Coordinates of C-alpha atoms and ligand atoms in Angstrom, one line a residue:
Chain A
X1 CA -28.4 36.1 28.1
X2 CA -28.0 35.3 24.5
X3 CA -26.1 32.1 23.2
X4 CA -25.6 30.0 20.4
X5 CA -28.1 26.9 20.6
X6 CA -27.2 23.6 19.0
X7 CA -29.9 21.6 17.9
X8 CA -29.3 17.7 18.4
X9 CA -29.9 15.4 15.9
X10 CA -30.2 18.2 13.6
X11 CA -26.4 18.8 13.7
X12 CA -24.1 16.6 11.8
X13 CA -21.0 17.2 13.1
X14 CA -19.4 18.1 10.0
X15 CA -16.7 20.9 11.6
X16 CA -17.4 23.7 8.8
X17 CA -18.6 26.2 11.5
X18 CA -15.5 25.2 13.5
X19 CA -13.7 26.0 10.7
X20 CA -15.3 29.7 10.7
X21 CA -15.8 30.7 14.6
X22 CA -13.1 33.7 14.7
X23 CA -12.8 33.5 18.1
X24 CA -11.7 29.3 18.1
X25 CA -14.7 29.1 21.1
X26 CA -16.0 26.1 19.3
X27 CA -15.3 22.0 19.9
X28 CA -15.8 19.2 18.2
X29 CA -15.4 15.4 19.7
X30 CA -16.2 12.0 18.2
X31 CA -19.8 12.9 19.7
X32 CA -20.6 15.9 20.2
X33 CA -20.0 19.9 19.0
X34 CA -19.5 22.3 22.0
X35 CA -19.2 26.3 22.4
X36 CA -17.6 27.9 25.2
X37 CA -20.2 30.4 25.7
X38 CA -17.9 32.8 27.5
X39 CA -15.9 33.6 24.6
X40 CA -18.7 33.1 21.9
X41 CA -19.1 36.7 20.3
X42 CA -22.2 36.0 18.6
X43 CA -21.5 37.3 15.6
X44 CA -23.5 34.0 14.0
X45 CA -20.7 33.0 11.4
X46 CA -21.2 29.7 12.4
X47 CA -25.0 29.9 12.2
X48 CA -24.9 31.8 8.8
X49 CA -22.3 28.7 7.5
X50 CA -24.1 25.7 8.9
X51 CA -25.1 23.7 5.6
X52 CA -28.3 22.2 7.7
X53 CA -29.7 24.9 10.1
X54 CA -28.4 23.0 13.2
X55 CA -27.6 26.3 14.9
X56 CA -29.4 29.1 16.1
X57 CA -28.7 32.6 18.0
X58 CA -31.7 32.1 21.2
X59 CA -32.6 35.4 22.5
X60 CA -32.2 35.5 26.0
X61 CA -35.1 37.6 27.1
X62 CA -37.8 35.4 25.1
X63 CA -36.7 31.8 27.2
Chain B
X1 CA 1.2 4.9 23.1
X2 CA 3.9 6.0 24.2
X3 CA 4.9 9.3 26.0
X4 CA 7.3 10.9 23.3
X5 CA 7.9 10.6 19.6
X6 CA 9.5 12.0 16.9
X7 CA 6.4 13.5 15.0
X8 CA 2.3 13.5 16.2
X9 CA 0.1 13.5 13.1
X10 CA -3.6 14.9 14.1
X11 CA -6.1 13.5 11.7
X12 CA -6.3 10.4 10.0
X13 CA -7.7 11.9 6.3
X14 CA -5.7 11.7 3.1
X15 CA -3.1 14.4 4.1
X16 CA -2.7 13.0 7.8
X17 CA -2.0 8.9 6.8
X18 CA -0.2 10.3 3.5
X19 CA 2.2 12.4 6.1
X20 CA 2.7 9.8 8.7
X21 CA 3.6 7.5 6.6
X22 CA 6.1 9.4 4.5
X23 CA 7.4 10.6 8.0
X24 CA 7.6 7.2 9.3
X25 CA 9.6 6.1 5.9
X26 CA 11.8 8.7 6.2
X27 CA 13.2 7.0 9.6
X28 CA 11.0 9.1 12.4
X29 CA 8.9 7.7 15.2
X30 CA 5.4 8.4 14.3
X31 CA 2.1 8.7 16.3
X32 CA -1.6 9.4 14.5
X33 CA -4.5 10.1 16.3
X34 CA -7.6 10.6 14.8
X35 CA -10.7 11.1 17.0
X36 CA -13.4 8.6 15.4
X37 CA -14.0 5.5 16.3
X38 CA -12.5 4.4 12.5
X39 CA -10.7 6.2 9.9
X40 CA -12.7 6.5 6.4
X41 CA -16.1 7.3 8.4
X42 CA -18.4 8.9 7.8
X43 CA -17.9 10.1 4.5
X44 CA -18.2 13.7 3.9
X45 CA -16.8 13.7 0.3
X46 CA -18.5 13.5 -3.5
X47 CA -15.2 11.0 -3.9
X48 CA -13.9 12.1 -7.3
X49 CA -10.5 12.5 -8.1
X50 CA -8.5 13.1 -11.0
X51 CA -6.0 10.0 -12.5
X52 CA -3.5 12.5 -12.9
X53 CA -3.6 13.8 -9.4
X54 CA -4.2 10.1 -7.7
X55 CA -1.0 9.4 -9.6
X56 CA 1.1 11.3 -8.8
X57 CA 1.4 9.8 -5.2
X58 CA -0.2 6.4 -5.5
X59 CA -0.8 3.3 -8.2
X60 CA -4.3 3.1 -7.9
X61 CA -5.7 0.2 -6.5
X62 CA -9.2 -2.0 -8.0
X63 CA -10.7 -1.8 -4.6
X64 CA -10.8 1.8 -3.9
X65 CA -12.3 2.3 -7.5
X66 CA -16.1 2.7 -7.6
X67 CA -16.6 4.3 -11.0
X68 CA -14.2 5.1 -13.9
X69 CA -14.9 8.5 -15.5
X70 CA -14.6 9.6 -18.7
X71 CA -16.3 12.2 -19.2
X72 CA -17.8 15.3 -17.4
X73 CA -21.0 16.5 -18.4
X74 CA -22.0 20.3 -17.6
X75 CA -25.2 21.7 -16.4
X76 CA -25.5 25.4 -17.5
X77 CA -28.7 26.9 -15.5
X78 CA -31.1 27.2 -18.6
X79 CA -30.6 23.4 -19.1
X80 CA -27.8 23.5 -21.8
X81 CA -25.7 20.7 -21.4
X82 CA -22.0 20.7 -22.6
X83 CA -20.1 17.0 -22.6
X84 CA -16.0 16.7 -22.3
X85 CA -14.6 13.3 -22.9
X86 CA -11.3 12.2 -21.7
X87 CA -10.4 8.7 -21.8
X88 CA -9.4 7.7 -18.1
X89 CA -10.4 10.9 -16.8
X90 CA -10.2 9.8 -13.3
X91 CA -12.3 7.9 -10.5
X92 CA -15.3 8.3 -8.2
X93 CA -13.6 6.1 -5.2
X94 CA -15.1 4.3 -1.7
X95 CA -13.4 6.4 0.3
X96 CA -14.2 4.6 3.2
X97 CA -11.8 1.6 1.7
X98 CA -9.1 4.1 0.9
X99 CA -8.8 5.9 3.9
X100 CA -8.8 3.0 5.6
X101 CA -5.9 1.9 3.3
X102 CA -3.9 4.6 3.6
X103 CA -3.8 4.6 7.5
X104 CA -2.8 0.9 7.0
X105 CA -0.2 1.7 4.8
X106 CA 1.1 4.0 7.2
X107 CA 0.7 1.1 9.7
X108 CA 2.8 -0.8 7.7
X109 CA 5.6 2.3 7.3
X110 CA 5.7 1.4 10.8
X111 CA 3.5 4.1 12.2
X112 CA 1.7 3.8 15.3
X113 CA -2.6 4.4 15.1
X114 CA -4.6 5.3 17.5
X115 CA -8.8 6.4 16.8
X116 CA -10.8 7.4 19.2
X117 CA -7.8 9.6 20.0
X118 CA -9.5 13.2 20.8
X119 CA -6.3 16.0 20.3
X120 CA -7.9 19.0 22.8
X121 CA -5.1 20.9 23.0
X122 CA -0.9 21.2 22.3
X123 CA 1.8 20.9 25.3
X124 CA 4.0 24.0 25.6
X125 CA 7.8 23.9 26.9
X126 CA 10.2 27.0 26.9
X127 CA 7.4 28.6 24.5
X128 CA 7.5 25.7 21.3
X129 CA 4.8 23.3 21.0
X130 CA 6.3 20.2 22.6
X131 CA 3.5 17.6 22.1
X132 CA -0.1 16.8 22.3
X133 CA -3.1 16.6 25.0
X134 CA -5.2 13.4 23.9
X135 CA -8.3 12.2 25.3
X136 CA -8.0 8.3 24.5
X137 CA -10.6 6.0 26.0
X138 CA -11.2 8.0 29.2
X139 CA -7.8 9.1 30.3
X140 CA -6.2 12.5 29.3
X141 CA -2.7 12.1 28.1
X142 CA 0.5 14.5 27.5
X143 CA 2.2 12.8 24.7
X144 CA 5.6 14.7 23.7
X145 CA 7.1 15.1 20.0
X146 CA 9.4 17.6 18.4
X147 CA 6.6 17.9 15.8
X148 CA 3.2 18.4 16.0
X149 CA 1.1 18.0 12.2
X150 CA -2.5 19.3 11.9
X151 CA -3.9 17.2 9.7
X152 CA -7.3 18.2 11.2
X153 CA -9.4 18.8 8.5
X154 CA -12.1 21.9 8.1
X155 CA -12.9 22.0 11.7
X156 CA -9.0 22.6 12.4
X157 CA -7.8 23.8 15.5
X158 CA -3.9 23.2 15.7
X159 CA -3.0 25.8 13.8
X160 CA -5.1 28.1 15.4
X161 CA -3.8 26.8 19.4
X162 CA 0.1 27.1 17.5
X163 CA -0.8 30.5 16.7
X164 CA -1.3 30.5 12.9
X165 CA -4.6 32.1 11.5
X166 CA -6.4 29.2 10.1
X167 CA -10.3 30.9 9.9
X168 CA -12.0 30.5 6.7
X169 CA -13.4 33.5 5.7
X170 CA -17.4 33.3 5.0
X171 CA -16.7 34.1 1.4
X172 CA -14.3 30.9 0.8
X173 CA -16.1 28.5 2.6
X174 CA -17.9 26.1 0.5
X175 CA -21.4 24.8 2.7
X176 CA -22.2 21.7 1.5
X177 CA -25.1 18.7 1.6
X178 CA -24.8 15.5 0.0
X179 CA -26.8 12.2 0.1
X180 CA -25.6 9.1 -1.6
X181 CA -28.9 7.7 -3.3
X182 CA -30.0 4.7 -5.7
X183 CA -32.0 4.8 -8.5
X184 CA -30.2 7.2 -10.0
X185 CA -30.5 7.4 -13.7
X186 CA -27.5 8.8 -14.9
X187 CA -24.6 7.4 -17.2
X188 CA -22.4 5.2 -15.3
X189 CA -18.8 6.9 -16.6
X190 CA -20.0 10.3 -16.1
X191 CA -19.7 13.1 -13.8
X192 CA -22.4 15.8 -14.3
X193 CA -21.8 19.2 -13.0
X194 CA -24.5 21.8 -12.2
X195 CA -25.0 25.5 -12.5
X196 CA -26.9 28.6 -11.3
X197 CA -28.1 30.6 -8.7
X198 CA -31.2 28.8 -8.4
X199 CA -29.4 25.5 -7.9
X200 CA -26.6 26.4 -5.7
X201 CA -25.3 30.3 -5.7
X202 CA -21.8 30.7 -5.4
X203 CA -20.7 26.5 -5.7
X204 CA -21.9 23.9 -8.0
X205 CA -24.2 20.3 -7.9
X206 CA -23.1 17.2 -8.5
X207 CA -24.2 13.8 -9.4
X208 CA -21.0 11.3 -9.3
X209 CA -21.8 8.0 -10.3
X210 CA -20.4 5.3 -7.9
X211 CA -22.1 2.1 -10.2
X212 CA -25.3 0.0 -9.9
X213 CA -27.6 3.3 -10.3
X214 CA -25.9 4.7 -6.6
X215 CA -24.5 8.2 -6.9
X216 CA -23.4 10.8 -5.1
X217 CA -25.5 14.0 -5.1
X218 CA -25.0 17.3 -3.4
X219 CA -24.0 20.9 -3.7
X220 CA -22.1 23.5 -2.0
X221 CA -23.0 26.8 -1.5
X222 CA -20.5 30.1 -0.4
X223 CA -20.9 30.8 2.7
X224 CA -22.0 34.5 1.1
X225 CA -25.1 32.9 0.5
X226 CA -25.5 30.1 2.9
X227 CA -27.4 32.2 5.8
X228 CA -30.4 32.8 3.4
X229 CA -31.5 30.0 1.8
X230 CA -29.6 26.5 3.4
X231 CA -27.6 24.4 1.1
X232 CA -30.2 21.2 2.7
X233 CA -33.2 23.6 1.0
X234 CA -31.3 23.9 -2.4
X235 CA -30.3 20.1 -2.2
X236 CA -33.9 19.1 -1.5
X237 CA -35.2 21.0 -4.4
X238 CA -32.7 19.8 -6.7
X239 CA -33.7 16.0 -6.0
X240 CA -37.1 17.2 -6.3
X241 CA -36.9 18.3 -9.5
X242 CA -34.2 16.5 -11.0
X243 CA -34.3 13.1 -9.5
X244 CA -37.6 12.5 -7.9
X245 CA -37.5 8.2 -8.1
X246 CA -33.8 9.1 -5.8
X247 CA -34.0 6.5 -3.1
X248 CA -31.6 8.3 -0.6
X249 CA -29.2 6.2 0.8
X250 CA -27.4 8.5 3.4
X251 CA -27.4 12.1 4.1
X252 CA -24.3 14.2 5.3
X253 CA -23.4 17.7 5.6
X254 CA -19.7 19.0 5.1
X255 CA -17.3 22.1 4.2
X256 CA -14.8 23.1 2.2
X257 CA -12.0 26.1 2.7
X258 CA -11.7 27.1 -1.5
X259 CA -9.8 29.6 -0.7
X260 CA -5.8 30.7 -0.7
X261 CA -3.6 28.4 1.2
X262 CA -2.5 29.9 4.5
X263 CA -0.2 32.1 4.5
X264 CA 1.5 30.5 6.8
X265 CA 1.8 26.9 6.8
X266 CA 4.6 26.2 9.4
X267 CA 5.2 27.6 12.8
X268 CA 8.5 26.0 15.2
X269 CA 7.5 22.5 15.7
X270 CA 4.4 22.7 13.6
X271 CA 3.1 22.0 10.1
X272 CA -0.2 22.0 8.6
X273 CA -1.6 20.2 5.8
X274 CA -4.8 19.1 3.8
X275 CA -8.0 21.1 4.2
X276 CA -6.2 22.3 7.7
X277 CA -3.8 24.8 5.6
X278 CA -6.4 25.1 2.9
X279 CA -4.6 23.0 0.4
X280 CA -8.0 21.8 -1.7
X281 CA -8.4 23.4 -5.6
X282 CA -10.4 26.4 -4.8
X283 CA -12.3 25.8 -7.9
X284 CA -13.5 22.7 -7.4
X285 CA -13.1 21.7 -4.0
X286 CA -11.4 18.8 -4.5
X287 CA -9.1 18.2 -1.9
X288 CA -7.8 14.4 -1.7
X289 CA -5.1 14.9 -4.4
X290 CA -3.8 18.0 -2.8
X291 CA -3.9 16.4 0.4
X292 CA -1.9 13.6 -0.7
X293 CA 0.6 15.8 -2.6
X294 CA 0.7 17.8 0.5
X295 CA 1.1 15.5 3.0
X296 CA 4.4 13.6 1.1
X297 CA 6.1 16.8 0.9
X298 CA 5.0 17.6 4.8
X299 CA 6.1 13.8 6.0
X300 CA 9.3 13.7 4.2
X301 CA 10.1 17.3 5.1
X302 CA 9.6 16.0 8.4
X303 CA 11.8 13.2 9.1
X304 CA 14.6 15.3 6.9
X305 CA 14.2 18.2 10.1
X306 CA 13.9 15.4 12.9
X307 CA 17.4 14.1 11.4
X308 CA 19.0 17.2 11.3
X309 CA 17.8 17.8 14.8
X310 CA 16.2 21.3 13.6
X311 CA 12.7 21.8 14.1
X312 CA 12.6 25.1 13.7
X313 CA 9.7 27.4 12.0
X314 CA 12.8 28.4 9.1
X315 CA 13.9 24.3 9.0
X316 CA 9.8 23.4 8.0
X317 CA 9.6 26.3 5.7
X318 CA 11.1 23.8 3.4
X319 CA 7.5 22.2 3.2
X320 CA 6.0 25.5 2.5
X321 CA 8.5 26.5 -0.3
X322 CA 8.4 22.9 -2.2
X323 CA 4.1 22.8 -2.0
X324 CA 4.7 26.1 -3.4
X325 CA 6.6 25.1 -6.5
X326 CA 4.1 21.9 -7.2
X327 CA 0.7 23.0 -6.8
X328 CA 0.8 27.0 -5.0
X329 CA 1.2 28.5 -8.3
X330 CA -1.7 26.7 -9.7
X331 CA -3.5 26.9 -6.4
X332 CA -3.5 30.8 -6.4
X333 CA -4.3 30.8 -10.2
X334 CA -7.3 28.8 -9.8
X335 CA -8.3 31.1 -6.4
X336 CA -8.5 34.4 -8.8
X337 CA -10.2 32.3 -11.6
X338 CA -12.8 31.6 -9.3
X339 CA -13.4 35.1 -8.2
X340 CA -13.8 35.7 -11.9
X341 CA -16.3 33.4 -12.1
X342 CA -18.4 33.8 -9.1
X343 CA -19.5 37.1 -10.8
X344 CA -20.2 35.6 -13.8
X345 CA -24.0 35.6 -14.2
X346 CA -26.3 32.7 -14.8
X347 CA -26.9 34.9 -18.4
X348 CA -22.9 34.4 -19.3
X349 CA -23.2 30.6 -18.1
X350 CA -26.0 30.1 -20.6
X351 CA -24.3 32.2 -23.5
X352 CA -21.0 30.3 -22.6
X353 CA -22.9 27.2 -23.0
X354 CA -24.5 27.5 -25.7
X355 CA -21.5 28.4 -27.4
X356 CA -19.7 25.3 -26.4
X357 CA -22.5 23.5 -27.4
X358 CA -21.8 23.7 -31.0
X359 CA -18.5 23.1 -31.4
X360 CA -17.7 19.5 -32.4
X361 CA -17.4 17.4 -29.6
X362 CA -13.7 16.6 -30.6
X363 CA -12.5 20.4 -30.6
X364 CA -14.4 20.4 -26.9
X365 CA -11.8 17.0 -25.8
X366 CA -8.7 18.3 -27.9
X367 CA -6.9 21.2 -26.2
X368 CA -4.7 20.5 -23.4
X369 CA -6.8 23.7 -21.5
X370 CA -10.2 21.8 -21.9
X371 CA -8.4 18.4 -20.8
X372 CA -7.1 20.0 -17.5
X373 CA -10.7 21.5 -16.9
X374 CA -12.6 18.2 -17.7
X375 CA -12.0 16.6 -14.5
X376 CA -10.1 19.1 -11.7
X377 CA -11.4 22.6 -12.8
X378 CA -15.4 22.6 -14.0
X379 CA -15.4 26.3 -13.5
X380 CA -12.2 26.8 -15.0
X381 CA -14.1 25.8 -18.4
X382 CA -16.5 28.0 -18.6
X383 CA -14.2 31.1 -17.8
X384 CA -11.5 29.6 -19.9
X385 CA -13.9 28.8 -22.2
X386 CA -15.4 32.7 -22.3
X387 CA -11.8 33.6 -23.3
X388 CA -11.8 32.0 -25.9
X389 CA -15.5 32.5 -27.9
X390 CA -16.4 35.1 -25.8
Ligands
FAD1 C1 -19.5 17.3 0.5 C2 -18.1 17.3 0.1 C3 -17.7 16.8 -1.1 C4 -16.4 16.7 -1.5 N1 -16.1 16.1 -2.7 C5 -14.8 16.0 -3.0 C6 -14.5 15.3 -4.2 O1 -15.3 14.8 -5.0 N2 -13.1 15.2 -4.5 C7 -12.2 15.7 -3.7 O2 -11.0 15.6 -4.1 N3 -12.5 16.3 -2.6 C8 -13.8 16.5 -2.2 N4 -14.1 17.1 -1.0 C9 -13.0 17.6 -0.2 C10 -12.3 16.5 0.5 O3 -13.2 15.7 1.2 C11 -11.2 17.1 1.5 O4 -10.5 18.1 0.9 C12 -10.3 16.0 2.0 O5 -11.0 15.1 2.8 C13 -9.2 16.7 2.9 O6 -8.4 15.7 3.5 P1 -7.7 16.0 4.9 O7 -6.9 14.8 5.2 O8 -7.1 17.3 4.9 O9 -8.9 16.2 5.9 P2 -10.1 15.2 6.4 O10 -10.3 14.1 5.4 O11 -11.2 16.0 6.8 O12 -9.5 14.5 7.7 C14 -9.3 15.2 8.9 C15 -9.4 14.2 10.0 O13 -8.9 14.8 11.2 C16 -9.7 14.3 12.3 N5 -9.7 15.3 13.4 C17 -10.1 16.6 13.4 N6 -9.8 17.2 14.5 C18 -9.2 16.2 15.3 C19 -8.8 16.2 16.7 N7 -8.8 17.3 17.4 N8 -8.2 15.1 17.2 C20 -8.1 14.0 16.4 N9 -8.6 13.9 15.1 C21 -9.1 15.0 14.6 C22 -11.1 14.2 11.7 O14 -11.9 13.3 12.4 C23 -10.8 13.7 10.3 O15 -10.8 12.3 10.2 C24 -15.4 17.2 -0.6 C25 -15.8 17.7 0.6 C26 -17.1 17.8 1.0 C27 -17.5 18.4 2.3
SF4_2 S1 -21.9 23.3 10.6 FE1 -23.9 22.7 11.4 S2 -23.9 20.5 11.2 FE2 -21.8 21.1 10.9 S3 -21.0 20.8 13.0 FE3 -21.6 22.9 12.8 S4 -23.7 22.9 13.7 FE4 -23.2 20.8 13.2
SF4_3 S1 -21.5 33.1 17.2 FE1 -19.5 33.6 16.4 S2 -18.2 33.4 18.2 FE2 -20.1 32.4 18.8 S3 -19.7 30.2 18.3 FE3 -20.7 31.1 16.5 S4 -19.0 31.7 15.2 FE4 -18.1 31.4 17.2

C-alpha cells in the first residue's frame, strides 16, 4: 500500500505540515512526527509544504 | 500538577506565557504545558520585531536585545537596493532569553509550568471540552479546566480536536529555512530584505543582524511553490551566491500561517491564540507582537469569564471582538495587500525600485506610510510605494 514516509534526521520537526494535513492524521512529540496511516489521504500537502524534503509519498508496489 | 484548574494554556511561545500570565493576574488558577524539554528552544524565528509592537505589551529589556535596528534595507531582484531609516526601528532579539522570560514571568504571576508536557488530546464532559490529556514524563494524565487555550503554534491541533477549522491552506503557508551564521558581512543596525522569484517565489530572504558578524538568514517560500523547488534549495543558493565566507552556525526549518485569522477563534471552553488562530502579519510573517497582543486580550478575557462563571463560546467572543478592534482590521488589510503583491512581477519590483531609488533618502524616511512599512510591512512598501509613483 501507499504511505507517507518520514525520513529521519532529514525532518526537523518544525510542525508546518501539521499545520496543513486536512485530515489532522498527523503528530508531533518532543521527539518525533507521526501519521496515522489509516486516515492519511495522500493527498501530499504535507510533502508539497515541507521546507526540507523530509517527506515522501512511497509507492507501495516498488518496496 | 494538579487535577483541575481554572484555565490550561497549551504552548509555551509568546502568545501561550503572554496568556497565562495575564490569566493568572487576572485571579485564575493557571496550568502551561509546553511539550519541550525548555521553553525558547529551538528557535524557529528570524527574531525581529518592531519597538512599536514590543511596546505595546512589554518595556523591553537589555538582555533579550541582540541588535537595534534602524533601518531596513530592500533587495529588489535586479539588485536595486532601496534603504529606510527609522531611528529605533525595532530589535533583532535572543529569543531563546525572552521566551524563557516570559514563561518566568508567568511563573511569577503565579502560574504553574510544566515542559515536557505532551497535550494529545482534550477531555470531553456533557459535550464541552472539560480539560486536557498530557503525556508528562511517562504517565498520561486527565487534567480538568473550564478553559482550554491553544497556544500551539503552526503545528496546532486544539482547535482542530475542539472542532474549529484551523488548516492552513497551501497558498498561506509560508515554508521556511533559516541558518544562523557568522561571518556575515552586513551592517550591524540593519535588516536587509530580499526579492524575487529566483530567490524565494511567493515570500521574501532575510539577513537580520544579531551583532559580532552573526545573523540570521533564511527565506520562506508559499506553499504554491514550495513542492517544486524546496525552500533548503533556494536557501543554499542564496548563501552561495550572496554570502559564500557564511560560517553556518545552526540550521532550522519552520512555517508560517500568513493568512486571515480564523474565522473562528473561540469555541465553549476554548480560545486560540498566536500562530494557532493565525494571528501573525500576513505580510511579513512576523508573529511575536501579535502573539503578545493576542494573548493579553485572550488571558484577561479569561479570568474576566472564569469570574463570571460563563465559559461559554458567546462569553469568549469577547476575545474575538476586542483582537478585532486592535489588530483584525489591519490584519485583513495587510492579507489583501499581500495578494496584491504576490502577483506583482519581479519586472514591477525592479521598476518600483528603481523608482524609490531616487528619491531623497529623507522623502523615503518621512511619511507616516513608509515609517509603518520600514520595519512590520516590507511588502507593504513596494505596493504602497507603486501607488504612489506608479
Ligand atoms: C523561520 C521563521 C522566521 C520567523 N521570523 C520572525 C520574525 O523575525 N519576527 C516575528 O515577529 N515573527 C517571526 N516568525 C513567526 C514567529 O516565530 C511566530 O509567529 C511566533 O513564534 C508565534 O508564537 P506562538 O506563541 O503563537 O507560537 P510558538 O512560538 O510556535 O509556540 C508554540 C508552542 O507550543 C508548543 N506545543 C505545540 N503543540 C503542543 C502540544 N500538543 N502540547 C504541548 N505543547 C505544544 C510548541 O512546542 C511551542 O513551544 C518566524 C517564523 C519562522 C518559522
Ligand atoms: S514539515 Fe518537514 S521538517 Fe517540518 S515536521 Fe513536517 S516533515 Fe518534519
Ligand atoms: S498525505 Fe495528506 S492526509 Fe496524509 S499525512 Fe500528508 S497531508 Fe495528511
Amino acid at each position: 500500500m501507499n504511505r507517507i514516509v518520514i525520513r529521519e534526521g532529514v525532518c526537523d520537526l518544525c510542525g508546518t505540515c501539521v499545520g496543513v494535513c486536512p485530515v489532522d492524521c498527523m503528530e508531533l512529540t518532543e521527539t518525533r512526527l507521526q501519521i496515522d496511516a489509516d486516515r492519511c489521504i495522500l493527498c501530499e500537502m504535507c510533502v508539497e509544504i515541507c521546507p526540507v524534503d523530509a517527506l515522501e509519498l512511497c509507492d507501495g508496489r516498488s518496496v | 500538577m494538579d487535577d483541575r484548574y481554572d484555565v490550561i494554556v497549551v504552548g509555551a511561545g509568546p502568545a501561550g506565557s503572554t496568556a497565562a500570565r495575564f490569566a493568572a493576574l487576572g485571579g485564575a488558577r493557571v496550568l502551561l504545558l509546553e511539550k519541550d524539554r525548555e521553553v525558547g528552544i529551538p528557535v524557529r524565528c528570524a527574531e525581529g520585531i518592531g519597538d512599536e509592537g514590543l511596546r505595546s505589551v512589554l518595556e523591553p529589556r537589555e538582555r533579550w536585545i541582540a541588535a537595534r535596528i534602524d533601518a531596513a534595507e530592500l533587495v529588489a531582484p535586479d539588485g536595486t537596493r532601496v534603504r529606510l531609516s527609522y531611528p529605533s526601528a525595532g530589535y533583532v532579539l535572543h529569543r531563546k532569553i525572552f521566551d524563557y522570560d516570559l514563561a518566568q514571568m508567568a511563573a511569577e504571576a503565579g502560574v504553574e509550568v510544566r515542559t515536557k508536557a505532551y497535550v494529545h488530546g482534550l477531555l470531553w464532559e456533557d459535550g464541552r471540552v472539560a480539560g486536557v490529556r498530557v503525556l508528562h514524563l511517562g504517565e498520561d494524565r486527565a487534567i480538568r479546566a473550564q478553559i482550554v487555550i491553544g497556544a500551539d503554534g503552526v503545528e496546532s491541533r486544539v482547535g482542530r480536536w475542539a472542532g474549529l477549522n484551523t488548516v492552513t491552506s497551501m497558498h498561506d503557508m509560508e515554508a521556511c529555512v533559516q541558518v544562523t551564521a557568522s561571518r556575515v558581512e552586513v551592517e550591524p543596525n540593519v535588516c536587509y530584505f530580499y526579492f524575487g522569484k529566483e530567490v524565494a517565489p511567493g515570500g521574501y530572504a532575510w539577513v537580520f543582524p544579531k551583532g559580532d558578524g552573526v545573523a540570521n538568514i533564511g527565506l520562506g517560500v508559499s506553499g504554491d511553490y514550495s513542492g517544486r523547488k524546496k525552500p533548503i534549495a533556494y536557501l543554499r543558493q542564496f548563501l552561495a551566491e550572496r554570502f559564500p565566507k557564511a560560517s553556518i552556525l545552526t540550521w532550522v526549518a519552520g512555517g508560517v500561517p500568513c493568512a486571515p485569522t480564523l474565522k473562528e477563534i473561540v469555541a465553549d471552553g476554548v480560545m486560540l491564540v498566536g500562530d494557532a488562530a493565525h494571528q501573525a502579519n500576513p505580510i511579513s510573517g512576523g508573529g511575536i507582537a501579535t502573539a503578545l497582543i493576542a494573548g493579553k486580550i485572550c488571558g484577561r478575557v479569561a479570568a474576566e469569564a472564569i469570574r463570571d462563571g460563563d465559559v461559554s463560546k458567546k462569553r469568549l467572543a469577547q476575545y474575538a471582538k476586542e483582537w478585532h478592534k486592535a489588530e483584525g482590521k489591519t490584519h485583513e488589510r495587510f492579507y489583501r495587500i499581500k495578494e496584491g503583491v504576490y502577483r506583482l512581477s519581479d519586472e514591477d519590483l525592479n521598476r518600483t525600485a528603481h523608482m524609490l531609488a531616487q528619491l531623497p533618502p529623507e522623502e523615503i524616511t518621512i511619511t507616516r506610510v513608509f515609517r509603518t512599512a520600514l520595519f512590520r510591512e516590507p511588502r507593504l512598501l513596494l505596493e504602497v510605494a507603486k501607488v504612489f509613483v506608479g
